[in-house]
Amino acid sequence: MFELFTDSLPAFLDGLEITLIITVCSLFFATIIGLVLGLINIGNNTFLRGIAKIYIDVVRGTPLIVQAFFLYFGMTGYLGFHMSAEVAGTIVISINAGAYMAEIFRGGIKAIDVGQMEAARSLGLPYTQAMIKVVLPQAFRNMIPAILNQFIISLKDTSILTVIGVNELTQSGQIIISSTYRSFEIWTMVGILYFALIFILSTIFRQIEARLSND
């Protein structure tokens, strides 16, 4: 089994690299989506709030695998254009995580005492500047644990992208199995790699949370 692992390690590392790249890029775009939708949800524009609510409800109410199929096979076929599986996977994870990030931002901003905004406005700051300079920095500090947790969730969600041909860690395992026919050993290795990566990230994230709580 050790020899099998060493022989398979280059393929595993390639898949792990793609997994991390998609996760990091997706969380970056999801943060932007979440911030925009979170601000819309606490705003006074009923029309925009309705659009944001529909987006969040649809994304959170449908399975990620269906969203991946819809984008990669459905939309590209219907509109007649092509995109790589990696690009499609990044978009899908971004859209999916963005809906959850929107709720994180909305909850984080709502948790800040309304007096903070009123005090900033009384000092002459416009609403936008008060939000950026006063409310968001405090809210973001409180949201960091939830954002880090979403990072781990999105990392695990990348395994679903194997259904559209993304050569991430799970797909790498399937390719190795097709040539070695040793599914038990390979899936054990894949599970260990996922666990090790998530354990390391969880440990780092807990240390970040501990430092923030002590500041």
mmCIF file of C-alpha atoms in Angstrom:
data_model
loop_
_atom_site.group_PDB
_atom_site.id
_atom_site.type_symbol
_atom_site.label_atom_id
_atom_site.label_comp_id
_atom_site.label_asym_id
_atom_site.label_seq_id
_atom_site.Cartn_x
_atom_site.Cartn_y
_atom_site.Cartn_z
ATOM 1 C CA MET A 1 0.000 0.000 0.000
ATOM 2 C CA PHE A 2 2.919 2.353 0.723
ATOM 3 C CA GLU A 3 4.318 1.719 -2.741
ATOM 4 C CA LEU A 4 0.881 2.400 -4.234
ATOM 5 C CA PHE A 5 0.698 5.658 -2.302
ATOM 6 C CA THR A 6 4.133 6.848 -3.437
ATOM 7 C CA ASP A 7 3.323 5.971 -7.037
ATOM 8 C CA SER A 8 -0.002 7.801 -6.830
ATOM 9 C CA LEU A 9 1.280 10.816 -4.879
ATOM 10 C CA PRO A 10 2.074 13.025 -7.928
ATOM 11 C CA ALA A 11 -1.470 12.589 -9.235
ATOM 12 C CA PHE A 12 -2.900 13.225 -5.766
ATOM 13 C CA LEU A 13 -0.858 16.412 -5.409
ATOM 14 C CA ASP A 14 -2.010 17.655 -8.807
ATOM 15 C CA GLY A 15 -5.612 17.067 -7.799
ATOM 16 C CA LEU A 16 -5.043 18.665 -4.408
ATOM 17 C CA GLU A 17 -3.555 21.754 -6.069
ATOM 18 C CA ILE A 18 -6.619 22.183 -8.279
ATOM 19 C CA THR A 19 -8.873 21.667 -5.247
ATOM 20 C CA LEU A 20 -7.128 24.444 -3.333
ATOM 21 C CA ILE A 21 -7.020 26.838 -6.298
ATOM 22 C CA ILE A 22 -10.745 26.433 -6.962
ATOM 23 C CA THR A 23 -11.541 26.805 -3.260
ATOM 24 C CA VAL A 24 -9.487 29.981 -2.793
ATOM 25 C CA CYS A 25 -10.748 31.615 -5.997
ATOM 26 C CA SER A 26 -14.333 30.633 -5.228
ATOM 27 C CA LEU A 27 -14.211 32.030 -1.709
ATOM 28 C CA PHE A 28 -12.785 35.304 -3.030
ATOM 29 C CA PHE A 29 -15.676 35.763 -5.463
ATOM 30 C CA ALA A 30 -18.189 34.404 -2.943
ATOM 31 C CA THR A 31 -17.069 37.033 -0.436
ATOM 32 C CA ILE A 32 -17.763 39.780 -2.978
ATOM 33 C CA ILE A 33 -21.161 38.273 -3.829
ATOM 34 C CA GLY A 34 -21.997 37.823 -0.163
ATOM 35 C CA LEU A 35 -20.998 41.361 0.762
ATOM 36 C CA VAL A 36 -23.074 42.903 -2.040
ATOM 37 C CA LEU A 37 -26.134 40.768 -1.271
ATOM 38 C CA GLY A 38 -25.705 41.281 2.468
ATOM 39 C CA LEU A 39 -25.741 45.052 2.031
ATOM 40 C CA ILE A 40 -28.751 44.812 -0.270
ATOM 41 C CA ASN A 41 -30.616 42.715 2.304
ATOM 42 C CA ILE A 42 -30.244 45.389 4.977
ATOM 43 C CA GLY A 43 -31.043 48.222 2.573
ATOM 44 C CA ASN A 44 -34.347 49.917 1.850
ATOM 45 C CA ASN A 45 -34.681 49.008 -1.831
ATOM 46 C CA THR A 46 -37.528 46.500 -1.911
ATOM 47 C CA PHE A 47 -36.898 45.470 -5.526
ATOM 48 C CA LEU A 48 -33.224 44.676 -4.974
ATOM 49 C CA ARG A 49 -34.015 42.889 -1.711
ATOM 50 C CA GLY A 50 -36.496 40.730 -3.588
ATOM 51 C CA ILE A 51 -33.911 39.788 -6.218
ATOM 52 C CA ALA A 52 -31.355 38.995 -3.518
ATOM 53 C CA LYS A 53 -33.863 36.838 -1.637
ATOM 54 C CA ILE A 54 -34.758 34.892 -4.786
ATOM 55 C CA TYR A 55 -31.075 34.290 -5.515
ATOM 56 C CA ILE A 56 -30.363 33.088 -1.988
ATOM 57 C CA ASP A 57 -33.467 30.892 -1.802
ATOM 58 C CA VAL A 58 -32.846 29.280 -5.202
ATOM 59 C CA VAL A 59 -29.167 28.568 -4.572
ATOM 60 C CA ARG A 60 -29.697 27.284 -1.029
ATOM 61 C CA GLY A 61 -32.762 25.306 -2.095
ATOM 62 C CA THR A 62 -31.127 23.303 -4.886
ATOM 63 C CA PRO A 63 -28.314 20.713 -4.650
ATOM 64 C CA LEU A 64 -24.834 21.781 -5.684
ATOM 65 C CA ILE A 65 -24.591 18.872 -8.124
ATOM 66 C CA VAL A 66 -27.701 20.125 -9.947
ATOM 67 C CA GLN A 67 -26.207 23.619 -10.131
ATOM 68 C CA ALA A 68 -23.002 22.158 -11.613
ATOM 69 C CA PHE A 69 -24.929 20.190 -14.243
ATOM 70 C CA PHE A 70 -27.135 23.192 -15.049
ATOM 71 C CA LEU A 71 -24.191 25.529 -15.622
ATOM 72 C CA TYR A 72 -21.733 23.202 -17.334
ATOM 73 C CA PHE A 73 -24.091 21.153 -19.483
ATOM 74 C CA GLY A 74 -27.367 23.069 -19.477
ATOM 75 C CA MET A 75 -26.399 26.713 -19.956
ATOM 76 C CA THR A 76 -23.384 26.099 -22.163
ATOM 77 C CA GLY A 77 -25.412 23.828 -24.426
ATOM 78 C CA TYR A 78 -28.406 26.137 -24.552
ATOM 79 C CA LEU A 79 -26.388 29.310 -25.189
ATOM 80 C CA GLY A 80 -23.892 27.574 -27.460
ATOM 81 C CA PHE A 81 -20.586 28.437 -25.812
ATOM 82 C CA HIS A 82 -17.834 26.441 -24.133
ATOM 83 C CA MET A 83 -16.010 26.825 -20.855
ATOM 84 C CA SER A 84 -13.492 24.606 -19.151
ATOM 85 C CA ALA A 85 -14.618 22.350 -16.339
ATOM 86 C CA GLU A 86 -12.315 24.190 -13.928
ATOM 87 C CA VAL A 87 -13.839 27.580 -14.770
ATOM 88 C CA ALA A 88 -17.351 26.163 -14.490
ATOM 89 C CA GLY A 89 -16.482 24.574 -11.159
ATOM 90 C CA THR A 90 -15.121 27.838 -9.790
ATOM 91 C CA ILE A 91 -18.251 29.693 -10.886
ATOM 92 C CA VAL A 92 -20.560 27.076 -9.364
ATOM 93 C CA ILE A 93 -18.777 27.034 -6.003
ATOM 94 C CA SER A 94 -18.664 30.857 -6.010
ATOM 95 C CA ILE A 95 -22.387 31.145 -6.682
ATOM 96 C CA ASN A 96 -23.233 28.499 -4.121
ATOM 97 C CA ALA A 97 -20.960 29.829 -1.364
ATOM 98 C CA GLY A 98 -22.022 33.393 -2.181
ATOM 99 C CA ALA A 99 -25.576 32.662 -1.081
ATOM 100 C CA TYR A 100 -24.361 31.423 2.294
ATOM 101 C CA MET A 101 -21.870 34.260 2.613
ATOM 102 C CA ALA A 102 -24.727 36.714 2.023
ATOM 103 C CA GLU A 103 -26.471 35.407 5.129
ATOM 104 C CA ILE A 104 -23.207 35.569 7.070
ATOM 105 C CA PHE A 105 -22.730 39.220 6.112
ATOM 106 C CA ARG A 106 -26.359 40.086 6.767
ATOM 107 C CA GLY A 107 -26.258 38.500 10.209
ATOM 108 C CA GLY A 108 -22.879 40.040 11.019
ATOM 109 C CA ILE A 109 -23.978 43.545 10.090
ATOM 110 C CA LYS A 110 -27.298 43.182 11.909
ATOM 111 C CA ALA A 111 -25.424 42.121 15.045
ATOM 112 C CA ILE A 112 -23.724 45.523 15.279
ATOM 113 C CA ASP A 113 -25.609 47.917 17.514
ATOM 114 C CA VAL A 114 -27.638 50.379 15.454
ATOM 115 C CA GLY A 115 -26.205 53.121 17.643
ATOM 116 C CA GLN A 116 -22.862 52.698 15.865
ATOM 117 C CA MET A 117 -24.419 53.807 12.581
ATOM 118 C CA GLU A 118 -26.382 56.587 14.238
ATOM 119 C CA ALA A 119 -23.270 57.902 15.954
ATOM 120 C CA ALA A 120 -21.314 57.883 12.695
ATOM 121 C CA ARG A 121 -24.120 59.674 10.871
ATOM 122 C CA SER A 122 -24.381 62.260 13.639
ATOM 123 C CA LEU A 123 -20.702 63.073 13.075
ATOM 124 C CA GLY A 124 -21.490 63.943 9.476
ATOM 125 C CA LEU A 125 -20.475 60.727 7.725
ATOM 126 C CA PRO A 126 -22.635 59.692 4.756
ATOM 127 C CA TYR A 127 -24.338 56.291 5.020
ATOM 128 C CA THR A 128 -21.841 54.586 2.696
ATOM 129 C CA GLN A 129 -18.775 55.898 4.515
ATOM 130 C CA ALA A 130 -20.304 55.080 7.881
ATOM 131 C CA MET A 131 -20.931 51.536 6.719
ATOM 132 C CA ILE A 132 -17.413 51.104 5.309
ATOM 133 C CA LYS A 133 -15.466 52.829 8.084
ATOM 134 C CA VAL A 134 -17.510 52.046 11.189
ATOM 135 C CA VAL A 135 -19.939 49.141 10.817
ATOM 136 C CA LEU A 136 -18.211 46.722 8.422
ATOM 137 C CA PRO A 137 -14.857 46.565 10.287
ATOM 138 C CA GLN A 138 -16.668 45.557 13.489
ATOM 139 C CA ALA A 139 -18.987 43.165 11.685
ATOM 140 C CA PHE A 140 -16.168 41.537 9.722
ATOM 141 C CA ARG A 141 -14.299 40.743 12.924
ATOM 142 C CA ASN A 142 -17.338 38.868 14.215
ATOM 143 C CA MET A 143 -17.876 37.113 10.883
ATOM 144 C CA ILE A 144 -14.370 35.681 10.516
ATOM 145 C CA PRO A 145 -15.157 32.324 12.232
ATOM 146 C CA ALA A 146 -18.188 31.776 9.972
ATOM 147 C CA ILE A 147 -16.204 32.779 6.868
ATOM 148 C CA LEU A 148 -13.397 30.373 7.750
ATOM 149 C CA ASN A 149 -15.938 27.624 8.303
ATOM 150 C CA GLN A 150 -17.421 28.339 4.867
ATOM 151 C CA PHE A 151 -13.933 27.937 3.401
ATOM 152 C CA ILE A 152 -13.776 24.380 4.739
ATOM 153 C CA ILE A 153 -17.298 23.624 3.504
ATOM 154 C CA SER A 154 -16.451 24.916 0.026
ATOM 155 C CA LEU A 155 -13.256 22.863 -0.010
ATOM 156 C CA LYS A 156 -15.240 19.703 0.638
ATOM 157 C CA ASP A 157 -17.850 20.756 -1.917
ATOM 158 C CA THR A 158 -15.198 20.711 -4.653
ATOM 159 C CA SER A 159 -15.376 16.903 -4.559
ATOM 160 C CA ILE A 160 -18.789 17.167 -6.251
ATOM 161 C CA LEU A 161 -17.158 18.839 -9.259
ATOM 162 C CA THR A 162 -15.842 15.468 -10.348
ATOM 163 C CA VAL A 163 -19.245 14.972 -12.026
ATOM 164 C CA ILE A 164 -18.381 17.638 -14.625
ATOM 165 C CA GLY A 165 -14.824 16.391 -15.126
ATOM 166 C CA VAL A 166 -12.809 18.709 -12.886
ATOM 167 C CA ASN A 167 -9.553 16.913 -12.154
ATOM 168 C CA GLU A 168 -9.575 17.704 -8.438
ATOM 169 C CA LEU A 169 -8.603 15.304 -5.669
ATOM 170 C CA THR A 170 -11.630 13.020 -5.925
ATOM 171 C CA GLN A 171 -11.351 12.796 -9.713
ATOM 172 C CA SER A 172 -7.654 11.999 -9.346
ATOM 173 C CA GLY A 173 -8.627 9.083 -7.126
ATOM 174 C CA GLN A 174 -11.073 7.795 -9.728
ATOM 175 C CA ILE A 175 -8.444 8.000 -12.471
ATOM 176 C CA ILE A 176 -5.931 6.059 -10.367
ATOM 177 C CA ILE A 177 -8.542 3.398 -9.575
ATOM 178 C CA SER A 178 -9.266 2.933 -13.283
ATOM 179 C CA SER A 179 -5.647 1.876 -13.827
ATOM 180 C CA THR A 180 -4.917 0.051 -10.562
ATOM 181 C CA TYR A 181 -8.349 -1.492 -9.713
ATOM 182 C CA ARG A 182 -7.592 -0.973 -5.998
ATOM 183 C CA SER A 183 -10.547 1.133 -4.982
ATOM 184 C CA PHE A 184 -10.383 0.396 -1.239
ATOM 185 C CA GLU A 185 -6.800 1.566 -0.883
ATOM 186 C CA ILE A 186 -7.207 4.609 -3.155
ATOM 187 C CA TRP A 187 -10.387 5.881 -1.494
ATOM 188 C CA THR A 188 -8.713 5.395 1.877
ATOM 189 C CA MET A 189 -5.832 7.567 0.695
ATOM 190 C CA VAL A 190 -8.185 10.204 -0.697
ATOM 191 C CA GLY A 191 -10.077 10.302 2.592
ATOM 192 C CA ILE A 192 -6.831 10.634 4.565
ATOM 193 C CA LEU A 193 -5.632 13.493 2.352
ATOM 194 C CA TYR A 194 -8.926 15.365 2.747
ATOM 195 C CA PHE A 195 -8.877 14.784 6.497
ATOM 196 C CA ALA A 196 -5.240 15.889 6.854
ATOM 197 C CA LEU A 197 -5.822 19.066 4.840
ATOM 198 C CA ILE A 198 -9.006 20.008 6.673
ATOM 199 C CA PHE A 199 -7.447 19.166 10.050
ATOM 200 C CA ILE A 200 -4.500 21.476 9.325
ATOM 201 C CA LEU A 201 -6.795 24.272 8.136
ATOM 202 C CA SER A 202 -9.116 23.822 11.116
ATOM 203 C CA THR A 203 -6.171 24.043 13.504
ATOM 204 C CA ILE A 204 -4.928 27.236 11.841
ATOM 205 C CA PHE A 205 -8.430 28.735 11.839
ATOM 206 C CA ARG A 206 -8.917 27.940 15.540
ATOM 207 C CA GLN A 207 -5.683 29.736 16.330
ATOM 208 C CA ILE A 208 -6.865 32.760 14.333
ATOM 209 C CA GLU A 209 -10.168 32.772 16.225
ATOM 210 C CA ALA A 210 -8.347 32.463 19.569
ATOM 211 C CA ARG A 211 -6.094 35.422 18.766
ATOM 212 C CA LEU A 212 -9.067 37.526 17.682
ATOM 213 C CA SER A 213 -10.997 36.693 20.844
ATOM 214 C CA ASN A 214 -7.985 37.677 22.993
ATOM 215 C CA ASP A 215 -7.419 41.022 21.243
#
